[in-house]
Short mmCIF file of C-alpha atoms and ligand atoms in Angstrom, two decimals:
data_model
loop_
_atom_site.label_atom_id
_atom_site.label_comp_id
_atom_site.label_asym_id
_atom_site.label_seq_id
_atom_site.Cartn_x
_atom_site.Cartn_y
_atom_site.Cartn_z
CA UNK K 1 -11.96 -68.07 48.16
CA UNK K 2 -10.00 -67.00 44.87
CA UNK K 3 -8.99 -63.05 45.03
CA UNK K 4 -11.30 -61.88 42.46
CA UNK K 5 -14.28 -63.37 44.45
CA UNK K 6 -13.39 -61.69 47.46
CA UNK K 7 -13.06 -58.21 45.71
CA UNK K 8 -16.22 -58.93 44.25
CA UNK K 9 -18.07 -59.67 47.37
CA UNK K 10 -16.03 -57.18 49.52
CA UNK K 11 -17.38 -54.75 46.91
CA UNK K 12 -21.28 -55.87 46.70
CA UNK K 13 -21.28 -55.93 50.57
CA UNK K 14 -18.90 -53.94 52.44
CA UNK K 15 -18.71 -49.79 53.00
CA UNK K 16 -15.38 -48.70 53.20
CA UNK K 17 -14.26 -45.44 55.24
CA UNK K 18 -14.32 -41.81 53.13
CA UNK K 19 -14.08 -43.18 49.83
CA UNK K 20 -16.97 -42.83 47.00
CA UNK K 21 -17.52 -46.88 46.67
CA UNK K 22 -17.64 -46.93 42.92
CA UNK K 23 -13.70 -46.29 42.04
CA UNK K 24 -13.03 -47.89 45.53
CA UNK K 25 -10.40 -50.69 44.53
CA UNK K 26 -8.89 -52.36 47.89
CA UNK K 27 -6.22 -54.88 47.41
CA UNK K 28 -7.21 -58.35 47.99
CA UNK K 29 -4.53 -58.91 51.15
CA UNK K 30 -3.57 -62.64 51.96
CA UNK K 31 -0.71 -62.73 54.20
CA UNK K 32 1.17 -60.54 56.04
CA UNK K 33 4.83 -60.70 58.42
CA UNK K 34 7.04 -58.17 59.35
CA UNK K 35 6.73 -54.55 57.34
CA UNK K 36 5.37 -56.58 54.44
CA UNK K 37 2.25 -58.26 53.54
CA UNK K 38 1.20 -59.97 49.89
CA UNK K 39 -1.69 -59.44 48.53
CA UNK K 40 -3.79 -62.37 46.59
CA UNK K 41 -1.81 -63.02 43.56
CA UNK K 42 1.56 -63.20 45.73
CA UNK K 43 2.59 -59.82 45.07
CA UNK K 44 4.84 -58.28 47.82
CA UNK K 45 4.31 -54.73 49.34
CA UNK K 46 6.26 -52.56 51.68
CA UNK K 47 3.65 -51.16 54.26
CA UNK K 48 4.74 -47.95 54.59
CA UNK K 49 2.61 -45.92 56.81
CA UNK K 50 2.20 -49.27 59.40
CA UNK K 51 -1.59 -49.49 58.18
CA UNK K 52 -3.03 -46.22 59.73
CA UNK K 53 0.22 -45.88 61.43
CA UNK K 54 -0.86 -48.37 64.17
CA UNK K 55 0.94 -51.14 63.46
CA UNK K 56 4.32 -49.99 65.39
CA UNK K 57 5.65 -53.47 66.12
CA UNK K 58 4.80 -54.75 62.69
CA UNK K 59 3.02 -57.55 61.46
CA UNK K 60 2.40 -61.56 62.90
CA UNK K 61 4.14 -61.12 66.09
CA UNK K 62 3.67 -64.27 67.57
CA UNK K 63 4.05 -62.60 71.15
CA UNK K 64 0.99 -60.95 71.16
CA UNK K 65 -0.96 -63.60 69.24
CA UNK K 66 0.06 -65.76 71.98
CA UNK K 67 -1.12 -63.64 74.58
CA UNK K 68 -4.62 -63.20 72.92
CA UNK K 69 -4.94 -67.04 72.37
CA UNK K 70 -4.58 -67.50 75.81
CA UNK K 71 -6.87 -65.00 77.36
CA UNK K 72 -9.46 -66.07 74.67
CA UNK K 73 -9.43 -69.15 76.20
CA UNK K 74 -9.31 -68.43 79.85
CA UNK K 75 -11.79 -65.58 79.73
CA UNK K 76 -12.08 -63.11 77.07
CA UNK K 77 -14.60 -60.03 78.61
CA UNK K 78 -15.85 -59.56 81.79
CA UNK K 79 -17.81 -56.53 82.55
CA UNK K 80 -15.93 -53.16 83.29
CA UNK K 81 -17.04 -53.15 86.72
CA UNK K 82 -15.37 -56.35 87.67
CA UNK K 83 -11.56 -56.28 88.79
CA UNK K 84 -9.24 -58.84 86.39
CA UNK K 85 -5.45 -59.81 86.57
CA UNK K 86 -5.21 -58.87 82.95
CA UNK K 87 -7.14 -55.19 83.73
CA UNK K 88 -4.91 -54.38 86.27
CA UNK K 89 -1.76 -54.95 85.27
CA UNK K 90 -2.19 -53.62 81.73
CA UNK K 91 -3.29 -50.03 83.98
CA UNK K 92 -0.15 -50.44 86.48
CA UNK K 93 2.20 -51.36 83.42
CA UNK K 94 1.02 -48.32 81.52
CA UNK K 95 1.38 -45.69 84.71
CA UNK K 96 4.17 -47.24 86.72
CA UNK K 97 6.17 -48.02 84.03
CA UNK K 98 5.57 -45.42 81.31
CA UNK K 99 3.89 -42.02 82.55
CA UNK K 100 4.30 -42.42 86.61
CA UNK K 101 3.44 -38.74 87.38
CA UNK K 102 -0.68 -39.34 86.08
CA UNK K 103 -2.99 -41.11 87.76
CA UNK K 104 -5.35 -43.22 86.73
CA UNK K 105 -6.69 -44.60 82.66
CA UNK K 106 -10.03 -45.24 81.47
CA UNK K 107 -9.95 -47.44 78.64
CA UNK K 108 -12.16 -47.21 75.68
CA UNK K 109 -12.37 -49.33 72.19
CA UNK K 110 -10.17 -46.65 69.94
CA UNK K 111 -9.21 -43.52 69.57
CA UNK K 112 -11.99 -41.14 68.62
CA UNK K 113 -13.74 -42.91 72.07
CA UNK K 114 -10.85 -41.66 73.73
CA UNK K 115 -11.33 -38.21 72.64
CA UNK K 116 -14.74 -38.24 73.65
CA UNK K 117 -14.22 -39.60 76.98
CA UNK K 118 -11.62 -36.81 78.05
CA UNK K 119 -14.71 -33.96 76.66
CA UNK K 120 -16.40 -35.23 78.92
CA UNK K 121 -13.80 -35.57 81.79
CA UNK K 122 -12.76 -32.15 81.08
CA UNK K 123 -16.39 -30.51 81.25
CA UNK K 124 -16.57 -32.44 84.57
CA UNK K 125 -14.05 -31.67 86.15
CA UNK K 126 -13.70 -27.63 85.30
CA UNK K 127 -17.40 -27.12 85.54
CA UNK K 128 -16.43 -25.43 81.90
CA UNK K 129 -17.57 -25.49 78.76
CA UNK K 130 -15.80 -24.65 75.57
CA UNK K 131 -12.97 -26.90 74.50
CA UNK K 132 -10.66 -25.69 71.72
CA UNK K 133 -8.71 -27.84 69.08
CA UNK K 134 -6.84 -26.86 65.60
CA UNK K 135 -7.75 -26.76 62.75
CA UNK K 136 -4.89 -28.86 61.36
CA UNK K 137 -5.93 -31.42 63.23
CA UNK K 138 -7.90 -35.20 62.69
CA UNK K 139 -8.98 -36.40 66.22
CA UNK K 140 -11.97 -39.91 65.26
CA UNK K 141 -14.72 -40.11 63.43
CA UNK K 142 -17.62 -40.51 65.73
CA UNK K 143 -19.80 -36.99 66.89
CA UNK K 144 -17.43 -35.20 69.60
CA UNK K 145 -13.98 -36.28 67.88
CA UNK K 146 -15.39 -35.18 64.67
CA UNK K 147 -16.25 -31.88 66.20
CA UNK K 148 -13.10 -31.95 67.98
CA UNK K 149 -11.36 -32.31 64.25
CA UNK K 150 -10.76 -28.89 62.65
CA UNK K 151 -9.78 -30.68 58.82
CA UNK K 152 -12.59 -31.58 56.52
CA UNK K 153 -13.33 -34.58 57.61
CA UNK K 154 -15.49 -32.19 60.28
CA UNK K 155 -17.64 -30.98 57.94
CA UNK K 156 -20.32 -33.78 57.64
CA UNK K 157 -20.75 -33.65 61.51
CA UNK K 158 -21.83 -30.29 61.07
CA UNK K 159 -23.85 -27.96 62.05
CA UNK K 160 -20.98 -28.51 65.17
CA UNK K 161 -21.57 -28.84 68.79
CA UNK K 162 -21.68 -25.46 70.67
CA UNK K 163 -19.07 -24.60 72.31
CA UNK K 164 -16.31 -26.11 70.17
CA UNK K 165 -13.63 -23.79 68.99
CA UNK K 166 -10.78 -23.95 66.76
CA UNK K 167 -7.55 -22.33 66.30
CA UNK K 168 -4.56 -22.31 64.21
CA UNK K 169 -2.00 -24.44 64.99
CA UNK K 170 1.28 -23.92 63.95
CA UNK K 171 2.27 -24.52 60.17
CA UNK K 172 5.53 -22.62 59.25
CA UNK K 173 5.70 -23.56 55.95
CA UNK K 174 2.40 -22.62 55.28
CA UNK K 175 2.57 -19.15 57.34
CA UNK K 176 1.52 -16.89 54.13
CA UNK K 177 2.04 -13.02 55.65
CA UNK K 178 5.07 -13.18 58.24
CA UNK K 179 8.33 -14.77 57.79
CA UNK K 180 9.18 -15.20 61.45
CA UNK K 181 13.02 -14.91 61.81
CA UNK K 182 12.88 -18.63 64.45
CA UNK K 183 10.99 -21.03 65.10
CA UNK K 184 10.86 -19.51 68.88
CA UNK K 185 9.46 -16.66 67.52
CA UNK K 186 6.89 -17.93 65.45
CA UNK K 187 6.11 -20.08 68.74
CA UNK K 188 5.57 -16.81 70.73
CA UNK K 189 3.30 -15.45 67.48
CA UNK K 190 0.89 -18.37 67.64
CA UNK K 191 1.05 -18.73 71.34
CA UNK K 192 0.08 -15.04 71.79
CA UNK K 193 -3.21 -15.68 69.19
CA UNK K 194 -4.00 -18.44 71.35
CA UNK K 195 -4.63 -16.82 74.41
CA UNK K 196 -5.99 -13.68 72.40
CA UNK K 197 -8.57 -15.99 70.84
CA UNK K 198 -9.21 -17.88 74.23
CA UNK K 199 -10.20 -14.29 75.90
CA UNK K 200 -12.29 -13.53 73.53
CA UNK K 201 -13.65 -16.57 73.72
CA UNK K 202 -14.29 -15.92 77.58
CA UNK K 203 -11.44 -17.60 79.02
CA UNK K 204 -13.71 -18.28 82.19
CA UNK K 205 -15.32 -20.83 80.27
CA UNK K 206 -13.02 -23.16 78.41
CA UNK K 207 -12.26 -26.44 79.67
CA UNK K 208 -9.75 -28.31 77.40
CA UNK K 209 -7.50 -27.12 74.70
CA UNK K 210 -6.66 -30.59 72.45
CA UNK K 211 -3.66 -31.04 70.36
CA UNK K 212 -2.29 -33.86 68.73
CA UNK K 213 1.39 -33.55 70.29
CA UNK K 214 2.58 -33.83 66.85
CA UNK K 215 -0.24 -33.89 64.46
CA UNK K 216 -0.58 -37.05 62.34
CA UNK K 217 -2.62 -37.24 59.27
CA UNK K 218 -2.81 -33.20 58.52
CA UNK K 219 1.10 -33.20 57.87
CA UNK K 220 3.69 -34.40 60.97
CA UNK K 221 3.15 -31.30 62.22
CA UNK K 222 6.24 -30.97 64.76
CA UNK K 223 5.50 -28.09 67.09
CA UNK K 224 7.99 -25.45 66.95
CA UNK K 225 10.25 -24.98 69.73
CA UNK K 226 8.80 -23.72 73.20
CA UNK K 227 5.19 -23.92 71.59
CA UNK K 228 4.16 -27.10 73.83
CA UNK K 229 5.28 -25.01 76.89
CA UNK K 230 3.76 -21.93 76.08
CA UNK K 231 0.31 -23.93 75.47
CA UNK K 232 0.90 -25.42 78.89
CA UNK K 233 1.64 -22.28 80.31
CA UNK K 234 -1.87 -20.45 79.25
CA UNK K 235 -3.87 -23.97 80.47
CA UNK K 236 -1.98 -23.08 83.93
CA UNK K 237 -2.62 -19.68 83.79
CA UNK K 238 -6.22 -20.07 83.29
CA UNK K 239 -7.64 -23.68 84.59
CA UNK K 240 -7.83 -25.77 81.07
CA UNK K 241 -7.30 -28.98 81.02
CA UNK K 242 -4.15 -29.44 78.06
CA UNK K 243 -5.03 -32.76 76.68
CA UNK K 244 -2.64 -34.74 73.94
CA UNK K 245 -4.03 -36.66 71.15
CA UNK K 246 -1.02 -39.16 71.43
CA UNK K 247 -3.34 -41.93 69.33
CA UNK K 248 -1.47 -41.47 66.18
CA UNK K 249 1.57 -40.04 68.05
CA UNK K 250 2.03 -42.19 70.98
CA UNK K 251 3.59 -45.26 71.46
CA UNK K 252 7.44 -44.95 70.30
CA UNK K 253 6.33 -43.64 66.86
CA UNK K 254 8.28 -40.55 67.45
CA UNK K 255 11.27 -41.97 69.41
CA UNK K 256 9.63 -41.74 72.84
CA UNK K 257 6.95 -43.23 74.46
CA UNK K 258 4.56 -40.56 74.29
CA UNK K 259 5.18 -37.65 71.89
CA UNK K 260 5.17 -35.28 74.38
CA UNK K 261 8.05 -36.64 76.10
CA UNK K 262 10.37 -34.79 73.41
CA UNK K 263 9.16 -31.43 75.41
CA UNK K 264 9.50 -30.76 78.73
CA UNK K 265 5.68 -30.28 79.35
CA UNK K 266 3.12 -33.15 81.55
CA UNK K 267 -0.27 -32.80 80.04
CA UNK K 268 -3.66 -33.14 81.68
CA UNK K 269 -4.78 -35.68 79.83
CA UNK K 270 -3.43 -38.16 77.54
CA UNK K 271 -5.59 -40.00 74.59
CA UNK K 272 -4.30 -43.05 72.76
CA UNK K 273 -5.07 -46.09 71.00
CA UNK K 274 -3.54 -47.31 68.27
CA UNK K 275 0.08 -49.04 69.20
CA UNK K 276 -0.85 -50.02 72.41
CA UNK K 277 -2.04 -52.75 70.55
CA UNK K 278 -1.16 -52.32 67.25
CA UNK K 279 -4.25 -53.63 65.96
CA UNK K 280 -3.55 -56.90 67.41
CA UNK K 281 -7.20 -56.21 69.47
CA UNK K 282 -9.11 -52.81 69.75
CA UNK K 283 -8.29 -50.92 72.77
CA UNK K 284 -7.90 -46.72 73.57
CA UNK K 285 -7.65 -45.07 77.07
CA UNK K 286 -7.55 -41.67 78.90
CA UNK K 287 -4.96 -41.46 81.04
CA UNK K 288 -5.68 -38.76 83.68
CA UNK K 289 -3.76 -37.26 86.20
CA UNK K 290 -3.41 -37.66 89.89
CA UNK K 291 -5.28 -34.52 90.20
CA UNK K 292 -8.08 -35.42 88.12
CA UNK K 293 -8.27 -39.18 89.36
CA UNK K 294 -8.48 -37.68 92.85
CA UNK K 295 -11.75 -35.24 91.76
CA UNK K 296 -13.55 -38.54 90.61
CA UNK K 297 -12.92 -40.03 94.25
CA UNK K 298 -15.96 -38.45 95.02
CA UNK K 299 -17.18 -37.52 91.96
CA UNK K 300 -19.76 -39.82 89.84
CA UNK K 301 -17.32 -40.51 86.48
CA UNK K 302 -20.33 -40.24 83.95
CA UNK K 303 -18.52 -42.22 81.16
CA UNK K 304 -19.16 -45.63 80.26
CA UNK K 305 -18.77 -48.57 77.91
CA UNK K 306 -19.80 -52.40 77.49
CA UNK K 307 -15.71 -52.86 76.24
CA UNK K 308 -14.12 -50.60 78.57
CA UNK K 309 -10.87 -52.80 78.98
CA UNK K 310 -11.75 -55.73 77.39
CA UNK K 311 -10.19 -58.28 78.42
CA UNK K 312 -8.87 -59.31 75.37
CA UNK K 313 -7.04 -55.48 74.46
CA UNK K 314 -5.67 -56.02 78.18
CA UNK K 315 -3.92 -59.13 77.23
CA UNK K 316 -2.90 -57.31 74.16
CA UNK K 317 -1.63 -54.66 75.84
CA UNK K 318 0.51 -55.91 78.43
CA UNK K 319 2.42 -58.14 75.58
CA UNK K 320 2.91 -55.29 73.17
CA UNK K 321 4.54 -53.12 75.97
CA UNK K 322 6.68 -56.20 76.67
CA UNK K 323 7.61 -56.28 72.52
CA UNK K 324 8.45 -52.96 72.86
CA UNK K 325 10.58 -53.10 75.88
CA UNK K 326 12.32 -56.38 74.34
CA UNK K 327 13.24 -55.47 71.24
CA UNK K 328 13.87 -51.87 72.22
CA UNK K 329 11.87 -50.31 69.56
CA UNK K 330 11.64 -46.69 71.29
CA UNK K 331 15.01 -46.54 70.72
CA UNK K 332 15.04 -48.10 67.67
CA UNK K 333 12.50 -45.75 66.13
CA UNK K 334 14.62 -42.78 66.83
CA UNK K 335 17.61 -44.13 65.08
CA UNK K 336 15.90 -44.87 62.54
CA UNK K 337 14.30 -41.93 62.09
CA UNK K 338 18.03 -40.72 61.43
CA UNK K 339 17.83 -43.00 58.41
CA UNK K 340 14.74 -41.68 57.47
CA UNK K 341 15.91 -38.00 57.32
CA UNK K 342 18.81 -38.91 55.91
CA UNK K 343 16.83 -40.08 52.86
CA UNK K 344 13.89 -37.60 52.59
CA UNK K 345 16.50 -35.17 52.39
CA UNK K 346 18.39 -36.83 49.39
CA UNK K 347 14.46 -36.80 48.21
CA UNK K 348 13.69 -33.11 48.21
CA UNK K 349 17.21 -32.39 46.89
CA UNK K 350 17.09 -34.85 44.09
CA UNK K 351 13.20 -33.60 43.03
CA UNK K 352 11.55 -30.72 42.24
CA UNK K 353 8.02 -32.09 42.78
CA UNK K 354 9.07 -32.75 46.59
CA UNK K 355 8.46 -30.44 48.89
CA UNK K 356 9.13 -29.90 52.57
CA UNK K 357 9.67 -33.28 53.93
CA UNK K 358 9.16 -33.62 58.06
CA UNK K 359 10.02 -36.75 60.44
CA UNK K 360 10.02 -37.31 64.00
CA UNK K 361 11.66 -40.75 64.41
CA UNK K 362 9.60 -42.65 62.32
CA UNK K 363 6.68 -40.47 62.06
CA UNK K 364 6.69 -38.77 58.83
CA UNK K 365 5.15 -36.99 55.92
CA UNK K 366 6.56 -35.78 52.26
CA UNK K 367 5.13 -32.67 50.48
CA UNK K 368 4.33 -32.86 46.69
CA UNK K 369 5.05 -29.83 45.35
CA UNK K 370 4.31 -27.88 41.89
CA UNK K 371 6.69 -25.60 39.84
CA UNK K 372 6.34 -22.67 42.53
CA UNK K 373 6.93 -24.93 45.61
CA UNK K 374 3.54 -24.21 46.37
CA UNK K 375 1.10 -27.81 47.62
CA UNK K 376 0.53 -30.27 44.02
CA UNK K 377 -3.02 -30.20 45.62
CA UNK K 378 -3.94 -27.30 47.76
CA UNK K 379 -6.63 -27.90 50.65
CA UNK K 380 -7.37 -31.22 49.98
CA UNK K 381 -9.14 -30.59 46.71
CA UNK K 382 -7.78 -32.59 43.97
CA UNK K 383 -9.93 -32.56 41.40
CA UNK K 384 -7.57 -34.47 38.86
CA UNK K 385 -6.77 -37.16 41.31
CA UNK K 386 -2.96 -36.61 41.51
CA UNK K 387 -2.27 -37.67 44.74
CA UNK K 388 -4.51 -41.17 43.70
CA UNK K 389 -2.08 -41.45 40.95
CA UNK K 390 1.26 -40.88 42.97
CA UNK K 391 -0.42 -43.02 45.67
CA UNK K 392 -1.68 -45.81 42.39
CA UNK K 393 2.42 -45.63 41.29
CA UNK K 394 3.19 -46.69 44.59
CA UNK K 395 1.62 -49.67 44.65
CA UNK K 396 2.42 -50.46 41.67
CA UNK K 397 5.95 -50.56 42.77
CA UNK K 398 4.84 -52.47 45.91
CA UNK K 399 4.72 -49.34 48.30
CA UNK K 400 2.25 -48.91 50.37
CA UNK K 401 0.52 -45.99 52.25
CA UNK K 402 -2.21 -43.28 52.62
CA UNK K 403 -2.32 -39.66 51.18
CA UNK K 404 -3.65 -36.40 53.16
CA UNK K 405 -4.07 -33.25 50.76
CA UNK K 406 -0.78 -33.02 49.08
CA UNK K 407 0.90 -35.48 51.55
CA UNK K 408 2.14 -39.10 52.06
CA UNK K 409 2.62 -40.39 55.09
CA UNK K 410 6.30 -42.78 55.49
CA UNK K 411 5.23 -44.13 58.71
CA UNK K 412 6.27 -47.82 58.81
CA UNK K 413 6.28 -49.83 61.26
CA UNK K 414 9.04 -49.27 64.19
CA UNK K 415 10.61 -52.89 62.88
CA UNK K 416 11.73 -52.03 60.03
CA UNK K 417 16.09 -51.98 58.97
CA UNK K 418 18.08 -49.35 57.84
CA UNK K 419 17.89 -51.71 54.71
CA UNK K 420 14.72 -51.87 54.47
CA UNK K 421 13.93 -47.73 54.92
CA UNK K 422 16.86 -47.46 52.01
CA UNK K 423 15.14 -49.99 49.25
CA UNK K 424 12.04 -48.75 50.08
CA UNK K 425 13.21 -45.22 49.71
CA UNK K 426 14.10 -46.40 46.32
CA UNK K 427 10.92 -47.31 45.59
CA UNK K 428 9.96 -43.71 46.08
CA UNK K 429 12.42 -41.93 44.13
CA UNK K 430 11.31 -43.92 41.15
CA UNK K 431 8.01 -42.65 41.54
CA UNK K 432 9.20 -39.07 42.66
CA UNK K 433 10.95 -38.82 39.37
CA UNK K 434 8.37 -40.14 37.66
CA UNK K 435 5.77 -37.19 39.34
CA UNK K 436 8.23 -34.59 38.12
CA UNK K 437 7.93 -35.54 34.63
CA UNK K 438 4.50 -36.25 34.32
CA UNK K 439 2.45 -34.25 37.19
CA UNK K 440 4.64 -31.25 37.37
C1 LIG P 501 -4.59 -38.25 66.30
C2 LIG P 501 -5.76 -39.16 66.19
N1 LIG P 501 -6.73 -39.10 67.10
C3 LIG P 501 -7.80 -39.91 67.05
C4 LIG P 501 -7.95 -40.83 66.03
C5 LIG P 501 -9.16 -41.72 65.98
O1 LIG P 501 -8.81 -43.01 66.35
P1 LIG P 501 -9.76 -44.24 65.97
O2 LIG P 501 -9.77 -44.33 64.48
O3 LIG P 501 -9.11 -45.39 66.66
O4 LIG P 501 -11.10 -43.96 66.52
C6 LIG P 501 -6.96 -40.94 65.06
C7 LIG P 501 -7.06 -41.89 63.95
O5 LIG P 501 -6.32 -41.91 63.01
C8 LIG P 501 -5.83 -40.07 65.13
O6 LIG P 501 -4.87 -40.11 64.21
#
């Protein structure tokens, strides 16, 4: 089929996520290897934010292809109450090898399953019933996880669930009354309206506080120092589950396994998806710990799915851990993300239309900025489509990623050289100088 044909019918036919269809205009993509794919006319892009940052160990790894081949053709699902090789290991590998202080994972399909799994597990298991989450925060798509999600994308899913709270998570740069003289103290601030907004929530009654360990999409978030710990702290103090979002997160994206595993905290609960697969084959978990494995010993676990572990993720799974371990890409991701500051810092020094740029190995996010330093496009409204335009000169240039109110994500996947971060840094301050003579 000839590019403009599938455009044409991908257009006539197929919905595509949180877009108005009409000025919807996907690239036609052919190919893709490595951090680069080519779209229908043989033009080459950089993908820059790993697709929705999932694709950690890149594209066409013939590993993992392998490894689905073969399970496709020995069996690809069995029911999630049957016991396979592939099931178990993929579980062992994950909690012997990665995170041996939990206990046991449920596995969903994706992410926003995830999330809804461990509202569940957490209403369970405390007998409670509110469950808080931040606002800056993007946690699936589907009824709970879009409830659970304090940014915009919320609002369609509303009137919300009862019982679902929010709370401000941490934004320094965007703190607009108190200019906190540390990032320990402005820790202590937002820790202290936490647990003043959890009593008078009735702090008898709440059963999970979610966070994305760093938050993804709302800005690479990076929690200010002893914030994590102080959030553990009032869970301990008063019987809530903490749960990380590590779907976006997890997975060596920010130089460790799990994001959390840059503090010294063990959560509750931890959600993923994402780069356990890398989009090789859907697959998303809870991992719970011992404590909470133990209540559903004799406990009926009222959560369920026709793809819980499907065979085909498990297979997935257990060779993407292997990629990672091979071609030490945890590591990896933290030098890099040395690079990577290294460069967003020549970025916001070389350009007055960038803004505060964050990174946490390879998880990152640049600020557009206007004349006062203030967001290009505050609150996600953007009623002159800048950020389309910034994202449009992009791709232009062959550079490809996603935009979040007045953000771009630089994400790529954990593969990717020093050389390759620096030419496709180049890429961007062409199009950063081009924004401050045209946008600013
Ligand atoms: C932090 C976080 N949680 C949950 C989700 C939802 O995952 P999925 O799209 O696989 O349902 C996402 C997706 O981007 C995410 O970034």
């Amino acid at each position: 089929m000839a590019g403009e044909e599938i455009r044409a019918l991908d257009k006539k036919y197929n919905l595509h996520s949180w877009s108005a269809q009409k000025t919807f205009n996907p690239i036609v993509v052919d190919r893709a290897e490595g951090i680069y794919f080519w779209d229908a006319d043989g033009k080459k892009y950089y993908d820059m934010s790993a697709q929705l940052v999932n694709m950690n160990v890149g594209h066409g790894n013939k590993k993992i292809i392998k490894a689905i081949q073969d399970q496709a053709g020995k069996m690809p699902f069995m029911g999630p109450a049957y016991a396979v090789d592939v099931r178990s290991e993929l579980a062992r590998k994950v909690i012997e090898e990665i995170v041996p202080f939990m206990g046991k994972i449920f596995f969903t399909n994706a992410g926003a399953e995830a999330n809804e799994n461990a509202i569940k597990m957490a209403r369970m298991v405390t007998g409670k019933n509110k469950i808080f989450s931040g606002y800056r925060s993007y946690h699936g798509a589907t009824y709970g996880a879009a409830n659970l999600t304090g940014e915009p994308r919320r609002f369609p899913s509303e009137p919300g669930i009862a019982g679902f709270i929010k709370f401000f998570n941490p934004y320094i740069e965007r703190e607009p009354v108190i200019k906190f003289e540390s990032e320990e103290q402005y820790a202590q601030y937002c820790l202290a309206k936490l647990e003043e907004q959890i009593i008078w929530e009735g702090q008898d009654d709440v059963a999970a506080i979610f966070l994305e360990t760093v938050v993804g999409s709302n800005g690479c978030l990076i929690p200010p120092k002893g914030y994590l710990e102080g959030v553990r702290a009032i869970c301990d103090k008063y019987g809530i589950m903490m749960v990380c979002d590590e779907v976006m997160a997890g997975w060596g994206r920010t130089g460790e396994w799990f994001a959390f595993m840059n503090w010294d905290i063990k959560p509750d609960m931890i959600t993923f998806a994402k780069g356990i697969t890398c989009g090789y084959s859907p697959i998303g978990g809870v991992i719970v710990s011992k404590a909470i494995a133990e209540h559903f010993e004799e406990n009926v676990l009222f959560c369920g799915l026709t793809y819980s572990a499907h065979l085909i993720g498990c297979a997935a799974g257990i060779a993407t851990i292997d990629v990672y371990k091979e071609e030490n890409l945890i590591n990896h991701s933290k030098e890099m993300g040395k690079v990577l500051r290294a460069e967003m810092d020549k970025l916001m020094k070389n350009h007055p239309s960038v803004g505060p740029c964050r990174n946490i190995g390879l998880f990152g996010m640049v600020e557009f900025v206007d004349k006062n330093g203030g967001p290009i496009v505050p609150y996600a409204k953007d009623p002159k489509g800048i950020m389309k335009q910034i994202i449009g000169k992009l791709r232009e240039y062959g550079f490809t990623t996603y935009s979040h109110e007045n953000m771009i994500s630089v994400s790529p996947p954990l593969i990717i050289t020093e050389q390759e971060l620096k030419e496709a840094f180049e890429i961007l301050d062409k199009v950063a100088t081009w924004v401050d003579g045209n946008l600013l």
